[in-house]
Amino acid sequence: VQSAAEIREALKRQVTAPVLWRASLERLPALNVRRAVEVGAAGILAGMARRTVPHIESYSVHDTESVRKTVQSLTGAAY
């Protein structure tokens, strides 16, 4: 990106282009992905992942306690 016009066009594409979330999630099993961890407060993406690809374990990490529980679930060890 070299000019203000190119920046505006790139931002416009970023905001208006479709998000291929479902297709991305559906591709995960072929990539041998077994777990997904969302980092953030909402937990919305982890919920969407559970509904779209229920055989992939999905976790949402948003505070110290959720980090502890997720690490314990992923490793089987107390944290």
PDB file of C-alpha atoms in Angstrom:
ATOM      1  CA  VAL A   1       0.000   0.000   0.000  1.00  0.00           C
ATOM      2  CA  GLN A   2       1.634   3.184  -1.176  1.00  0.00           C
ATOM      3  CA  SER A   3      -0.990   5.931  -1.172  1.00  0.00           C
ATOM      4  CA  ALA A   4      -3.967   7.227   0.766  1.00  0.00           C
ATOM      5  CA  ALA A   5      -6.260   5.963  -2.000  1.00  0.00           C
ATOM      6  CA  GLU A   6      -4.801   2.454  -1.686  1.00  0.00           C
ATOM      7  CA  ILE A   7      -5.248   2.562   2.084  1.00  0.00           C
ATOM      8  CA  ARG A   8      -8.899   3.580   1.682  1.00  0.00           C
ATOM      9  CA  GLU A   9      -9.474   0.797  -0.851  1.00  0.00           C
ATOM     10  CA  ALA A  10      -7.792  -1.813   1.371  1.00  0.00           C
ATOM     11  CA  LEU A  11      -9.880  -0.762   4.373  1.00  0.00           C
ATOM     12  CA  LYS A  12     -13.045  -0.865   2.280  1.00  0.00           C
ATOM     13  CA  ARG A  13     -12.255  -4.424   1.144  1.00  0.00           C
ATOM     14  CA  GLN A  14     -11.485  -5.467   4.703  1.00  0.00           C
ATOM     15  CA  VAL A  15     -14.821  -4.182   5.993  1.00  0.00           C
ATOM     16  CA  THR A  16     -17.016  -5.299   3.082  1.00  0.00           C
ATOM     17  CA  ALA A  17     -15.472  -8.625   2.032  1.00  0.00           C
ATOM     18  CA  PRO A  18     -17.189 -11.780   3.270  1.00  0.00           C
ATOM     19  CA  VAL A  19     -15.698 -13.596   6.212  1.00  0.00           C
ATOM     20  CA  LEU A  20     -15.097 -17.224   5.358  1.00  0.00           C
ATOM     21  CA  TRP A  21     -15.474 -18.343   8.986  1.00  0.00           C
ATOM     22  CA  ARG A  22     -17.634 -21.408   8.387  1.00  0.00           C
ATOM     23  CA  ALA A  23     -15.479 -22.621   5.495  1.00  0.00           C
ATOM     24  CA  SER A  24     -12.358 -22.081   7.604  1.00  0.00           C
ATOM     25  CA  LEU A  25     -13.812 -24.085  10.498  1.00  0.00           C
ATOM     26  CA  GLU A  26     -14.961 -26.887   8.217  1.00  0.00           C
ATOM     27  CA  ARG A  27     -11.416 -27.167   6.836  1.00  0.00           C
ATOM     28  CA  LEU A  28      -9.874 -27.761  10.288  1.00  0.00           C
ATOM     29  CA  PRO A  29     -10.453 -31.556  10.453  1.00  0.00           C
ATOM     30  CA  ALA A  30      -8.633 -32.011   7.135  1.00  0.00           C
ATOM     31  CA  LEU A  31      -5.709 -30.142   8.688  1.00  0.00           C
ATOM     32  CA  ASN A  32      -5.782 -32.554  11.640  1.00  0.00           C
ATOM     33  CA  VAL A  33      -6.859 -29.829  14.092  1.00  0.00           C
ATOM     34  CA  ARG A  34      -8.401 -31.352  17.215  1.00  0.00           C
ATOM     35  CA  ARG A  35      -8.641 -28.317  19.530  1.00  0.00           C
ATOM     36  CA  ALA A  36      -9.297 -24.587  19.223  1.00  0.00           C
ATOM     37  CA  VAL A  37      -8.720 -21.904  21.839  1.00  0.00           C
ATOM     38  CA  GLU A  38     -10.359 -18.487  21.623  1.00  0.00           C
ATOM     39  CA  VAL A  39      -8.624 -15.704  23.527  1.00  0.00           C
ATOM     40  CA  GLY A  40     -10.975 -12.876  24.436  1.00  0.00           C
ATOM     41  CA  ALA A  41     -13.873 -11.897  26.609  1.00  0.00           C
ATOM     42  CA  ALA A  42     -16.909 -12.959  24.611  1.00  0.00           C
ATOM     43  CA  GLY A  43     -16.573 -16.697  23.933  1.00  0.00           C
ATOM     44  CA  ILE A  44     -18.691 -16.251  20.814  1.00  0.00           C
ATOM     45  CA  LEU A  45     -16.183 -17.753  18.382  1.00  0.00           C
ATOM     46  CA  ALA A  46     -15.656 -20.844  20.540  1.00  0.00           C
ATOM     47  CA  GLY A  47     -19.429 -21.333  20.647  1.00  0.00           C
ATOM     48  CA  MET A  48     -19.689 -20.998  16.879  1.00  0.00           C
ATOM     49  CA  ALA A  49     -16.854 -23.499  16.491  1.00  0.00           C
ATOM     50  CA  ARG A  50     -18.663 -25.990  18.770  1.00  0.00           C
ATOM     51  CA  ARG A  51     -21.809 -25.743  16.658  1.00  0.00           C
ATOM     52  CA  THR A  52     -20.008 -25.892  13.299  1.00  0.00           C
ATOM     53  CA  VAL A  53     -17.442 -28.610  14.031  1.00  0.00           C
ATOM     54  CA  PRO A  54     -18.645 -30.317  17.229  1.00  0.00           C
ATOM     55  CA  HIS A  55     -15.923 -32.985  17.135  1.00  0.00           C
ATOM     56  CA  ILE A  56     -13.225 -30.319  17.693  1.00  0.00           C
ATOM     57  CA  GLU A  57     -12.739 -29.319  21.326  1.00  0.00           C
ATOM     58  CA  SER A  58     -13.264 -25.560  21.707  1.00  0.00           C
ATOM     59  CA  TYR A  59     -12.173 -23.446  24.646  1.00  0.00           C
ATOM     60  CA  SER A  60     -12.610 -19.780  25.511  1.00  0.00           C
ATOM     61  CA  VAL A  61      -9.920 -18.089  27.591  1.00  0.00           C
ATOM     62  CA  HIS A  62     -10.740 -14.716  29.112  1.00  0.00           C
ATOM     63  CA  ASP A  63      -9.399 -14.573  32.676  1.00  0.00           C
ATOM     64  CA  THR A  64      -7.006 -16.322  35.052  1.00  0.00           C
ATOM     65  CA  GLU A  65      -9.512 -19.003  36.017  1.00  0.00           C
ATOM     66  CA  SER A  66     -10.386 -19.863  32.411  1.00  0.00           C
ATOM     67  CA  VAL A  67      -6.672 -20.099  31.588  1.00  0.00           C
ATOM     68  CA  ARG A  68      -6.213 -22.518  34.504  1.00  0.00           C
ATOM     69  CA  LYS A  69      -9.171 -24.666  33.449  1.00  0.00           C
ATOM     70  CA  THR A  70      -8.138 -24.694  29.790  1.00  0.00           C
ATOM     71  CA  VAL A  71      -4.541 -25.658  30.573  1.00  0.00           C
ATOM     72  CA  GLN A  72      -5.809 -28.404  32.854  1.00  0.00           C
ATOM     73  CA  SER A  73      -8.198 -29.693  30.179  1.00  0.00           C
ATOM     74  CA  LEU A  74      -5.532 -29.620  27.482  1.00  0.00           C
ATOM     75  CA  THR A  75      -2.719 -31.171  29.496  1.00  0.00           C
ATOM     76  CA  GLY A  76      -4.471 -33.120  32.223  1.00  0.00           C
ATOM     77  CA  ALA A  77      -2.191 -31.421  34.718  1.00  0.00           C
ATOM     78  CA  ALA A  78      -3.103 -28.989  37.470  1.00  0.00           C
ATOM     79  CA  TYR A  79      -2.047 -25.423  36.801  1.00  0.00           C
TER      80      TYR A  79
END
